[in-house]
PDB file of C-alpha atoms and ligand atoms in Angstrom:
ATOM      1  CA  MET A  85     -22.266 -35.818  22.539  1.00  0.00           C
ATOM      2  CA  GLN A  86     -22.627 -32.946  21.076  1.00  0.00           C
ATOM      3  CA  SER A  87     -24.314 -31.481  24.289  1.00  0.00           C
ATOM      4  CA  ASN A  88     -21.506 -31.548  26.103  1.00  0.00           C
ATOM      5  CA  ALA A  89     -19.026 -30.671  23.313  1.00  0.00           C
ATOM      6  CA  PHE A  90     -20.561 -26.876  22.974  1.00  0.00           C
ATOM      7  CA  HIS A  91     -20.680 -26.836  27.036  1.00  0.00           C
ATOM      8  CA  LYS A  92     -16.920 -27.844  26.098  1.00  0.00           C
ATOM      9  CA  LEU A  93     -16.809 -24.998  24.347  1.00  0.00           C
ATOM     10  CA  LEU A  94     -18.970 -22.787  26.289  1.00  0.00           C
ATOM     11  CA  LEU A  95     -15.795 -23.628  28.555  1.00  0.00           C
ATOM     12  CA  LEU A  96     -12.853 -22.855  26.938  1.00  0.00           C
ATOM     13  CA  LEU A  97     -14.507 -19.453  24.583  1.00  0.00           C
ATOM     14  CA  PRO A  98     -13.486 -17.305  28.077  1.00  0.00           C
ATOM     15  CA  LEU A  99     -10.527 -18.684  27.322  1.00  0.00           C
ATOM     16  CA  ALA A 100     -10.027 -17.698  23.799  1.00  0.00           C
ATOM     17  CA  TYR A 101     -10.656 -14.062  24.609  1.00  0.00           C
ATOM     18  CA  GLN A 102      -7.983 -13.575  27.175  1.00  0.00           C
ATOM     19  CA  HIS A 103      -6.209 -15.751  24.550  1.00  0.00           C
ATOM     20  CA  THR A 104      -6.835 -13.053  22.628  1.00  0.00           C
ATOM     21  CA  SER A 105      -6.306  -9.171  24.636  1.00  0.00           C
ATOM     22  CA  ASN A 106      -2.964 -11.089  25.835  1.00  0.00           C
ATOM     23  CA  ASP A 107      -2.397 -11.382  22.586  1.00  0.00           C
ATOM     24  CA  ALA A 108      -3.594  -7.246  21.725  1.00  0.00           C
ATOM     25  CA  LYS A 109      -0.869  -6.220  23.968  1.00  0.00           C
ATOM     26  CA  ASP A 110       1.936  -6.976  21.445  1.00  0.00           C
ATOM     27  CA  GLU A 111       0.055  -6.801  18.466  1.00  0.00           C
ATOM     28  CA  LEU A 112      -3.070  -5.349  17.159  1.00  0.00           C
ATOM     29  CA  HIS A 113      -6.034  -7.313  15.266  1.00  0.00           C
ATOM     30  CA  TRP A 114      -7.274  -6.386  13.163  1.00  0.00           C
ATOM     31  CA  ASN A 115      -9.259  -7.121   9.357  1.00  0.00           C
ATOM     32  CA  TYR A 116     -10.189  -6.102   6.222  1.00  0.00           C
ATOM     33  CA  GLU A 117     -14.446  -7.472   6.790  1.00  0.00           C
ATOM     34  CA  THR A 118     -15.880  -3.527   6.632  1.00  0.00           C
ATOM     35  CA  ASN A 119     -12.705  -2.229   5.082  1.00  0.00           C
ATOM     36  CA  GLY A 120     -12.242  -0.129   7.906  1.00  0.00           C
ATOM     37  CA  HIS A 121     -15.403   0.778   8.762  1.00  0.00           C
ATOM     38  CA  ASN A 122     -14.822  -0.602  12.668  1.00  0.00           C
ATOM     39  CA  TRP A 123     -11.658   1.001  12.945  1.00  0.00           C
ATOM     40  CA  GLU A 124     -12.750   4.066  15.424  1.00  0.00           C
ATOM     41  CA  ASP A 125     -11.683   2.253  18.370  1.00  0.00           C
ATOM     42  CA  ILE A 126      -7.987   1.230  17.054  1.00  0.00           C
ATOM     43  CA  CYS A 127      -7.757   4.452  14.169  1.00  0.00           C
ATOM     44  CA  SER A 128      -6.867   7.229  14.922  1.00  0.00           C
ATOM     45  CA  SER A 129      -9.906   9.911  14.622  1.00  0.00           C
ATOM     46  CA  GLY A 130      -8.106  13.481  13.130  1.00  0.00           C
ATOM     47  CA  VAL A 131      -9.165  15.295  10.053  1.00  0.00           C
ATOM     48  CA  ARG A 132      -6.624  14.247   7.448  1.00  0.00           C
ATOM     49  CA  GLN A 133      -7.254  10.905   7.116  1.00  0.00           C
ATOM     50  CA  SER A 134      -6.236   9.223   4.263  1.00  0.00           C
ATOM     51  CA  PRO A 135      -7.319   7.611   1.619  1.00  0.00           C
ATOM     52  CA  ILE A 136      -9.330  10.275  -0.319  1.00  0.00           C
ATOM     53  CA  SER A 137     -10.848  10.225  -3.342  1.00  0.00           C
ATOM     54  CA  LEU A 138      -8.226  12.358  -5.935  1.00  0.00           C
ATOM     55  CA  ASN A 139      -9.649  14.725  -8.893  1.00  0.00           C
ATOM     56  CA  VAL A 140      -7.421  16.734 -11.534  1.00  0.00           C
ATOM     57  CA  GLN A 141     -10.418  19.182 -11.292  1.00  0.00           C
ATOM     58  CA  LYS A 142     -10.631  19.503  -7.218  1.00  0.00           C
ATOM     59  CA  SER A 143      -6.940  19.755  -7.504  1.00  0.00           C
ATOM     60  CA  LEU A 144      -4.578  22.292  -6.462  1.00  0.00           C
ATOM     61  CA  ILE A 145      -2.902  22.637 -10.092  1.00  0.00           C
ATOM     62  CA  VAL A 146       0.276  23.746  -9.152  1.00  0.00           C
ATOM     63  CA  PRO A 147       3.993  24.681 -10.612  1.00  0.00           C
ATOM     64  CA  LEU A 148       5.584  21.778  -7.846  1.00  0.00           C
ATOM     65  CA  PRO A 149       9.222  20.525  -8.277  1.00  0.00           C
ATOM     66  CA  ARG A 150       9.278  16.894  -9.426  1.00  0.00           C
ATOM     67  CA  ILE A 151      10.542  13.633  -7.500  1.00  0.00           C
ATOM     68  CA  VAL A 152      13.616  12.674  -7.293  1.00  0.00           C
ATOM     69  CA  PHE A 153      14.302   9.361  -7.212  1.00  0.00           C
ATOM     70  CA  GLY A 154      17.575   8.474  -5.729  1.00  0.00           C
ATOM     71  CA  ASN A 155      19.374   5.275  -6.156  1.00  0.00           C
ATOM     72  CA  TYR A 156      15.674   3.938  -8.579  1.00  0.00           C
ATOM     73  CA  ASP A 157      18.328   2.726 -11.249  1.00  0.00           C
ATOM     74  CA  ILE A 158      20.176   0.530  -9.025  1.00  0.00           C
ATOM     75  CA  LYS A 159      19.971  -2.979  -8.433  1.00  0.00           C
ATOM     76  CA  LEU A 160      18.635  -3.542  -4.561  1.00  0.00           C
ATOM     77  CA  ARG A 161      20.733  -5.910  -2.927  1.00  0.00           C
ATOM     78  CA  GLY A 162      19.263  -9.876  -2.998  1.00  0.00           C
ATOM     79  CA  PRO A 163      17.616 -12.068  -1.902  1.00  0.00           C
ATOM     80  CA  LEU A 164      14.201 -10.274  -1.620  1.00  0.00           C
ATOM     81  CA  THR A 165      12.598 -11.563   0.620  1.00  0.00           C
ATOM     82  CA  LEU A 166       8.883 -11.391   0.048  1.00  0.00           C
ATOM     83  CA  LEU A 167       6.032 -11.627   3.380  1.00  0.00           C
ATOM     84  CA  ASN A 168       2.447 -12.935   2.961  1.00  0.00           C
ATOM     85  CA  ASN A 169       2.163 -10.795   6.791  1.00  0.00           C
ATOM     86  CA  GLY A 170      -1.766 -11.503   6.486  1.00  0.00           C
ATOM     87  CA  HIS A 171      -2.669  -8.391   5.753  1.00  0.00           C
ATOM     88  CA  THR A 172      -1.139  -7.854   2.177  1.00  0.00           C
ATOM     89  CA  VAL A 173       2.305  -9.118   0.706  1.00  0.00           C
ATOM     90  CA  HIS A 174       5.270  -6.868   1.926  1.00  0.00           C
ATOM     91  CA  MET A 175       8.474  -6.694   0.719  1.00  0.00           C
ATOM     92  CA  ASP A 176      11.314  -5.310   2.363  1.00  0.00           C
ATOM     93  CA  VAL A 177      13.369  -2.714   0.989  1.00  0.00           C
ATOM     94  CA  PRO A 178      17.617  -3.499   1.683  1.00  0.00           C
ATOM     95  CA  GLU A 179      20.152  -1.538  -0.083  1.00  0.00           C
ATOM     96  CA  THR A 180      21.365  -1.493  -3.841  1.00  0.00           C
ATOM     97  CA  THR A 181      24.953  -2.957  -4.282  1.00  0.00           C
ATOM     98  CA  ASN A 182      26.507   0.154  -3.928  1.00  0.00           C
ATOM     99  CA  GLY A 183      25.342  -0.277  -0.109  1.00  0.00           C
ATOM    100  CA  LYS A 184      22.635   2.611  -0.122  1.00  0.00           C
ATOM    101  CA  LYS A 185      19.555   2.981  -0.351  1.00  0.00           C
ATOM    102  CA  PRO A 186      16.817   4.176  -2.552  1.00  0.00           C
ATOM    103  CA  PHE A 187      15.295   7.400  -1.806  1.00  0.00           C
ATOM    104  CA  ILE A 188      12.846  10.326  -3.109  1.00  0.00           C
ATOM    105  CA  THR A 189      12.756  14.236  -2.226  1.00  0.00           C
ATOM    106  CA  GLY A 190      10.651  16.412  -4.373  1.00  0.00           C
ATOM    107  CA  GLY A 191       7.616  17.233  -4.799  1.00  0.00           C
ATOM    108  CA  LEU A 192       6.487  18.214  -1.151  1.00  0.00           C
ATOM    109  CA  LEU A 193       8.559  16.505   0.715  1.00  0.00           C
ATOM    110  CA  LYS A 194      11.917  18.619   2.817  1.00  0.00           C
ATOM    111  CA  GLY A 195      14.809  16.590   3.084  1.00  0.00           C
ATOM    112  CA  ARG A 196      15.364  12.469   1.473  1.00  0.00           C
ATOM    113  CA  TYR A 197      12.844   9.611   2.483  1.00  0.00           C
ATOM    114  CA  VAL A 198      14.690   6.752   2.526  1.00  0.00           C
ATOM    115  CA  ALA A 199      12.407   3.441   0.447  1.00  0.00           C
ATOM    116  CA  GLU A 200      11.404   0.618   3.631  1.00  0.00           C
ATOM    117  CA  GLY A 201       8.950  -0.931   1.665  1.00  0.00           C
ATOM    118  CA  LEU A 202       6.911  -1.952  -0.206  1.00  0.00           C
ATOM    119  CA  HIS A 203       3.180  -3.620  -0.375  1.00  0.00           C
ATOM    120  CA  PHE A 204      -0.007  -4.464  -1.980  1.00  0.00           C
ATOM    121  CA  HIS A 205      -3.672  -4.372  -1.556  1.00  0.00           C
ATOM    122  CA  TRP A 206      -6.047  -5.262  -4.210  1.00  0.00           C
ATOM    123  CA  GLY A 207     -10.061  -6.152  -4.299  1.00  0.00           C
ATOM    124  CA  SER A 208     -11.222  -9.958  -5.474  1.00  0.00           C
ATOM    125  CA  PRO A 209     -12.823 -11.881  -8.706  1.00  0.00           C
ATOM    126  CA  ASP A 210     -15.732  -9.312  -8.409  1.00  0.00           C
ATOM    127  CA  SER A 211     -14.229  -6.005  -6.910  1.00  0.00           C
ATOM    128  CA  ARG A 212     -11.257  -3.420  -7.741  1.00  0.00           C
ATOM    129  CA  GLY A 213      -9.442  -2.787  -4.620  1.00  0.00           C
ATOM    130  CA  SER A 214      -7.292   0.586  -4.878  1.00  0.00           C
ATOM    131  CA  GLU A 215      -7.305   2.274  -1.878  1.00  0.00           C
ATOM    132  CA  HIS A 216      -7.219   6.136  -3.073  1.00  0.00           C
ATOM    133  CA  SER A 217      -9.162   6.678  -6.445  1.00  0.00           C
ATOM    134  CA  ILE A 218      -8.719   8.600  -9.385  1.00  0.00           C
ATOM    135  CA  ASN A 219     -11.216  11.139 -10.962  1.00  0.00           C
ATOM    136  CA  LYS A 220     -13.592   8.435  -9.790  1.00  0.00           C
ATOM    137  CA  GLN A 221     -12.120   5.908 -10.428  1.00  0.00           C
ATOM    138  CA  ARG A 222     -11.239   2.750  -8.838  1.00  0.00           C
ATOM    139  CA  PHE A 223      -8.717   0.704  -9.322  1.00  0.00           C
ATOM    140  CA  ASP A 224      -7.554  -3.043  -9.513  1.00  0.00           C
ATOM    141  CA  VAL A 225      -4.844  -3.444  -7.682  1.00  0.00           C
ATOM    142  CA  GLU A 226      -2.262  -0.601  -5.645  1.00  0.00           C
ATOM    143  CA  MET A 227       0.638  -0.608  -5.431  1.00  0.00           C
ATOM    144  CA  HIS A 228       2.286   1.366  -2.409  1.00  0.00           C
ATOM    145  CA  ILE A 229       6.527   2.151  -0.848  1.00  0.00           C
ATOM    146  CA  VAL A 230       6.920   3.337   2.460  1.00  0.00           C
ATOM    147  CA  HIS A 231       9.566   6.173   2.588  1.00  0.00           C
ATOM    148  CA  ARG A 232      10.640   7.262   6.004  1.00  0.00           C
ATOM    149  CA  ASN A 233      12.090  10.834   6.809  1.00  0.00           C
ATOM    150  CA  ALA A 234      15.874  10.011   6.968  1.00  0.00           C
ATOM    151  CA  LYS A 235      15.923  12.465  10.062  1.00  0.00           C
ATOM    152  CA  TYR A 236      13.588   9.721  12.352  1.00  0.00           C
ATOM    153  CA  LYS A 237      15.330   6.413  12.673  1.00  0.00           C
ATOM    154  CA  ASP A 238      12.854   3.661  12.171  1.00  0.00           C
ATOM    155  CA  ILE A 239       9.519   3.734  10.995  1.00  0.00           C
ATOM    156  CA  ASN A 240       7.723   3.478  14.365  1.00  0.00           C
ATOM    157  CA  GLU A 241       9.566   6.837  15.196  1.00  0.00           C
ATOM    158  CA  ALA A 242       8.368   8.665  11.788  1.00  0.00           C
ATOM    159  CA  ALA A 243       5.477   7.543  12.396  1.00  0.00           C
ATOM    160  CA  LYS A 244       4.693   9.479  14.903  1.00  0.00           C
ATOM    161  CA  SER A 245       5.783  12.189  13.818  1.00  0.00           C
ATOM    162  CA  LYS A 246       3.781  14.596  10.719  1.00  0.00           C
ATOM    163  CA  ASP A 247       6.570  14.898   8.327  1.00  0.00           C
ATOM    164  CA  GLY A 248       7.719  11.412   9.332  1.00  0.00           C
ATOM    165  CA  LEU A 249       6.480   9.172   6.259  1.00  0.00           C
ATOM    166  CA  ALA A 250       5.934   9.539   2.747  1.00  0.00           C
ATOM    167  CA  VAL A 251       3.600   6.998  -0.409  1.00  0.00           C
ATOM    168  CA  ILE A 252       4.739   6.492  -3.723  1.00  0.00           C
ATOM    169  CA  ALA A 253       1.153   4.814  -4.831  1.00  0.00           C
ATOM    170  CA  VAL A 254       0.762   3.139  -7.939  1.00  0.00           C
ATOM    171  CA  MET A 255      -2.424   1.836  -9.589  1.00  0.00           C
ATOM    172  CA  LEU A 256      -2.791  -1.658 -11.619  1.00  0.00           C
ATOM    173  CA  LYS A 257      -4.861  -2.492 -14.290  1.00  0.00           C
ATOM    174  CA  ILE A 258      -6.398  -5.443 -15.590  1.00  0.00           C
ATOM    175  CA  VAL A 259      -5.768  -4.782 -19.358  1.00  0.00           C
ATOM    176  CA  LYS A 260      -6.986  -8.027 -22.179  1.00  0.00           C
ATOM    177  CA  ASN A 261      -3.226  -8.331 -24.031  1.00  0.00           C
ATOM    178  CA  PRO A 262      -1.180  -5.504 -22.801  1.00  0.00           C
ATOM    179  CA  ASN A 263       1.434  -4.913 -25.058  1.00  0.00           C
ATOM    180  CA  ILE A 264       3.940  -4.548 -22.434  1.00  0.00           C
ATOM    181  CA  ILE A 265       5.711  -6.756 -19.363  1.00  0.00           C
ATOM    182  CA  PHE A 266       7.760  -4.529 -16.543  1.00  0.00           C
ATOM    183  CA  PRO A 267      10.337  -6.736 -15.373  1.00  0.00           C
ATOM    184  CA  GLY A 268      10.452  -5.546 -12.618  1.00  0.00           C
ATOM    185  CA  LEU A 269       6.991  -5.944 -11.244  1.00  0.00           C
ATOM    186  CA  ASN A 270       6.538  -9.329 -12.838  1.00  0.00           C
ATOM    187  CA  LYS A 271       9.626 -10.935 -10.741  1.00  0.00           C
ATOM    188  CA  VAL A 272       7.548  -9.818  -7.885  1.00  0.00           C
ATOM    189  CA  LEU A 273       4.008 -10.754  -9.326  1.00  0.00           C
ATOM    190  CA  GLY A 274       5.559 -13.927 -10.772  1.00  0.00           C
ATOM    191  CA  ALA A 275       5.824 -14.985  -6.813  1.00  0.00           C
ATOM    192  CA  LEU A 276       2.517 -15.068  -5.505  1.00  0.00           C
ATOM    193  CA  PRO A 277       1.970 -17.841  -6.304  1.00  0.00           C
ATOM    194  CA  ARG A 278       4.369 -19.111  -3.416  1.00  0.00           C
ATOM    195  CA  VAL A 279       3.584 -16.352  -0.321  1.00  0.00           C
ATOM    196  CA  THR A 280       0.105 -17.706  -0.468  1.00  0.00           C
ATOM    197  CA  LYS A 281      -0.969 -18.999   3.008  1.00  0.00           C
ATOM    198  CA  TYR A 282      -0.156 -16.788   6.137  1.00  0.00           C
ATOM    199  CA  LYS A 283       2.804 -16.476   7.295  1.00  0.00           C
ATOM    200  CA  ALA A 284       4.852 -17.787   3.763  1.00  0.00           C
ATOM    201  CA  LYS A 285       8.015 -16.360   2.677  1.00  0.00           C
ATOM    202  CA  THR A 286       9.639 -16.207  -0.260  1.00  0.00           C
ATOM    203  CA  THR A 287      12.425 -14.934  -1.839  1.00  0.00           C
ATOM    204  CA  ILE A 288      12.540 -13.418  -5.496  1.00  0.00           C
ATOM    205  CA  PRO A 289      16.045 -13.598  -7.525  1.00  0.00           C
ATOM    206  CA  GLY A 290      19.009 -10.095  -6.962  1.00  0.00           C
ATOM    207  CA  GLY A 291      19.065  -7.799 -10.374  1.00  0.00           C
ATOM    208  CA  LEU A 292      15.946  -5.711  -9.930  1.00  0.00           C
ATOM    209  CA  SER A 293      15.772  -2.188  -9.010  1.00  0.00           C
ATOM    210  CA  LEU A 294      13.112   0.121  -7.162  1.00  0.00           C
ATOM    211  CA  GLY A 295      12.251   2.222 -10.620  1.00  0.00           C
ATOM    212  CA  GLN A 296      11.525  -1.744 -12.414  1.00  0.00           C
ATOM    213  CA  MET A 297       8.978  -1.370 -10.174  1.00  0.00           C
ATOM    214  CA  LEU A 298       7.422   1.709 -11.190  1.00  0.00           C
ATOM    215  CA  GLY A 299       7.578  -0.029 -14.530  1.00  0.00           C
ATOM    216  CA  ASN A 300       6.378   3.044 -17.414  1.00  0.00           C
ATOM    217  CA  VAL A 301       4.648   5.381 -15.555  1.00  0.00           C
ATOM    218  CA  ASN A 302       5.550   9.106 -16.293  1.00  0.00           C
ATOM    219  CA  PRO A 303       6.680  10.096 -12.951  1.00  0.00           C
ATOM    220  CA  ARG A 304       5.716  13.549 -12.966  1.00  0.00           C
ATOM    221  CA  ASP A 305       2.596  13.356 -13.213  1.00  0.00           C
ATOM    222  CA  PHE A 306       1.036  13.234 -10.175  1.00  0.00           C
ATOM    223  CA  PHE A 307      -1.319  14.360  -6.771  1.00  0.00           C
ATOM    224  CA  THR A 308       0.058  15.009  -3.264  1.00  0.00           C
ATOM    225  CA  TYR A 309      -2.029  16.044  -0.519  1.00  0.00           C
ATOM    226  CA  ARG A 310      -1.008  14.811   3.087  1.00  0.00           C
ATOM    227  CA  GLY A 311      -2.579  12.207   5.098  1.00  0.00           C
ATOM    228  CA  SER A 312      -2.063   9.084   6.860  1.00  0.00           C
ATOM    229  CA  LEU A 313      -1.394   5.342   6.873  1.00  0.00           C
ATOM    230  CA  THR A 314      -4.028   3.509   5.788  1.00  0.00           C
ATOM    231  CA  THR A 315      -3.912  -0.029   8.145  1.00  0.00           C
ATOM    232  CA  PRO A 316      -4.375   0.162  12.047  1.00  0.00           C
ATOM    233  CA  VAL A 317      -3.362   2.936  14.072  1.00  0.00           C
ATOM    234  CA  CYS A 318      -3.595   5.352  10.561  1.00  0.00           C
ATOM    235  CA  GLN A 319      -1.422   7.475  12.108  1.00  0.00           C
ATOM    236  CA  GLU A 320      -1.308  11.146  10.144  1.00  0.00           C
ATOM    237  CA  ALA A 321       1.690  10.825   9.308  1.00  0.00           C
ATOM    238  CA  VAL A 322       1.931  10.555   5.083  1.00  0.00           C
ATOM    239  CA  THR A 323       3.002  13.029   2.776  1.00  0.00           C
ATOM    240  CA  TRP A 324       0.637  10.515  -0.079  1.00  0.00           C
ATOM    241  CA  ASN A 325       2.267  10.608  -3.698  1.00  0.00           C
ATOM    242  CA  VAL A 326      -0.147   8.706  -6.266  1.00  0.00           C
ATOM    243  CA  PHE A 327       0.901   8.578 -10.124  1.00  0.00           C
ATOM    244  CA  SER A 328      -2.245   9.371 -11.971  1.00  0.00           C
ATOM    245  CA  GLN A 329      -0.542   6.751 -14.419  1.00  0.00           C
ATOM    246  CA  VAL A 330      -2.534   3.375 -14.401  1.00  0.00           C
ATOM    247  CA  LEU A 331       0.236  -0.066 -15.374  1.00  0.00           C
ATOM    248  CA  PRO A 332      -1.576  -2.114 -17.550  1.00  0.00           C
ATOM    249  CA  VAL A 333      -1.034  -6.003 -15.981  1.00  0.00           C
ATOM    250  CA  SER A 334      -2.587  -8.694 -17.368  1.00  0.00           C
ATOM    251  CA  TYR A 335      -5.181 -10.771 -15.368  1.00  0.00           C
ATOM    252  CA  SER A 336      -3.187 -13.735 -15.056  1.00  0.00           C
ATOM    253  CA  SER A 337      -0.944 -12.129 -12.836  1.00  0.00           C
ATOM    254  CA  LEU A 338      -3.073  -9.456 -11.046  1.00  0.00           C
ATOM    255  CA  SER A 339      -5.872 -12.275 -10.113  1.00  0.00           C
ATOM    256  CA  ARG A 340      -2.466 -14.220  -7.814  1.00  0.00           C
ATOM    257  CA  PHE A 341      -3.212 -12.178  -5.251  1.00  0.00           C
ATOM    258  CA  TRP A 342      -6.787 -13.033  -5.228  1.00  0.00           C
ATOM    259  CA  LYS A 343      -5.386 -16.736  -3.321  1.00  0.00           C
ATOM    260  CA  LEU A 344      -3.956 -15.398  -1.014  1.00  0.00           C
ATOM    261  CA  ARG A 345      -4.646 -16.262   2.945  1.00  0.00           C
ATOM    262  CA  ASP A 346      -5.398 -14.395   6.232  1.00  0.00           C
ATOM    263  CA  SER A 347      -3.839 -15.816   9.171  1.00  0.00           C
ATOM    264  CA  GLU A 348      -7.879 -17.501   9.598  1.00  0.00           C
ATOM    265  CA  GLY A 349      -7.258 -19.018   6.724  1.00  0.00           C
ATOM    266  CA  HIS A 350     -10.064 -17.155   4.553  1.00  0.00           C
ATOM    267  CA  ARG A 351      -9.906 -15.559   1.046  1.00  0.00           C
ATOM    268  CA  LEU A 352      -7.093 -12.631   1.592  1.00  0.00           C
ATOM    269  CA  VAL A 353      -9.218 -10.462  -1.013  1.00  0.00           C
ATOM    270  CA  ASN A 354     -10.507  -6.301  -0.204  1.00  0.00           C
ATOM    271  CA  ASN A 355      -8.032  -5.267   1.567  1.00  0.00           C
ATOM    272  CA  PHE A 356      -8.390  -1.583   1.156  1.00  0.00           C
ATOM    273  CA  ARG A 357      -9.797   1.139   3.479  1.00  0.00           C
ATOM    274  CA  HIS A 358     -12.286   2.996   2.725  1.00  0.00           C
ATOM    275  CA  VAL A 359     -12.498   6.209   1.540  1.00  0.00           C
ATOM    276  CA  GLN A 360     -12.074   8.945   3.954  1.00  0.00           C
ATOM    277  CA  GLN A 361     -13.069  12.620   4.768  1.00  0.00           C
ATOM    278  CA  ARG A 362     -10.448  15.691   2.809  1.00  0.00           C
ATOM    279  CA  ASN A 363     -11.831  17.976   5.855  1.00  0.00           C
ATOM    280  CA  GLY A 364     -10.579  21.027   3.353  1.00  0.00           C
ATOM    281  CA  ARG A 365      -6.929  19.438   3.020  1.00  0.00           C
ATOM    282  CA  PRO A 366      -5.469  20.874  -0.347  1.00  0.00           C
ATOM    283  CA  VAL A 367      -5.197  18.355  -2.824  1.00  0.00           C
ATOM    284  CA  PHE A 368      -1.696  19.062  -5.351  1.00  0.00           C
ATOM    285  CA  TYR A 369      -2.021  18.025  -8.867  1.00  0.00           C
ATOM    286  CA  ARG A 370       1.496  18.330 -10.856  1.00  0.00           C
ATOM    287  CA  ALA A 371       0.862  17.688 -14.397  1.00  0.00           C
ATOM    288  CA  GLY A 372       3.270  15.781 -16.929  1.00  0.00           C
ATOM    289  CA  LYS A 373       3.617  17.723 -19.739  1.00  0.00           C
ATOM    290  CA  ASP A 374       1.766  21.019 -20.087  1.00  0.00           C
ATOM    291  CA  LEU A 375      -1.340  21.916 -17.785  1.00  0.00           C
ATOM    292  CA  SER A 376      -3.358  21.697 -20.657  1.00  0.00           C
ATOM    293  CA  GLY A 377      -3.055  17.989 -21.304  1.00  0.00           C
ATOM    294  CA  ALA A 378      -3.120  17.209 -18.263  1.00  0.00           C
ATOM    295  CA  TYR A 379      -4.770  14.073 -16.994  1.00  0.00           C
ATOM    296  CA  LEU A 380      -5.353  11.633 -19.960  1.00  0.00           C
ATOM    297  CA  GLY A 381      -7.419   9.318 -18.029  1.00  0.00           C
ATOM    298  CA  LYS A 382      -5.965   6.209 -19.856  1.00  0.00           C
TER     299      LYS A 382
HETATM  300 ZN1   ZN B 249      -0.435   0.421   2.044  1.00  0.00          ZN
END
């Protein structure tokens, strides 16, 4: 019996592989098993990859313009949909209730970048999951808000150009008794138990503005540099804007990420890419207040 079953399995294996390679034409198959160490064949091999480690001491501290947030304070048109896509939890950014899209400009950006989507990278009960590190520290969760340069028609077009995308990154950190709850973030994190399974979707009631997802970080205090997407195929199309302040969130909220599952039913944990070489790229740091008080490390 057993050997018969094994024989059958052997016969089925080539079919299984064929199936995978057929699928690959439509959709790239990859996972976080090695945190990207085995993505050589599917990722760009350029010299401006992301994430990198950020450090105030190694940054150019320049009087950059602040980032301007357009329509970030206006509520998004609901219902908002949260999706477990097997790699992360993703939310498309719809129009706001005034029929416009949230956008950013300023910093190193030329022109407007329209908000398209939001997702997260996280760790596990015993590891942190941020992609960038700040002053040698990594954090529990890193949230990305992806924006497309308005001069390109969609994300795919934008991802082909150096100036195609801009991402806002915000770090989240587990603290024992957070003395503040961020209503926007809280709504999204509260919906995580409903998207545990691969391809699970849930709706979040409207009444949420994109700005609420930023909590109370000082948006004038950030690192910015030119890099890449951190998921295959890692196109070098991203101007990164990483806030240096960190949002405190409770253990019970952030631990919900660790219960999610990927397309194979495995625990979807540690979905971050390992840190890439900086290769002499300039990293700019904009101090929120005065230069002397720069980064407070909180
Ligand atoms: Zn990301």
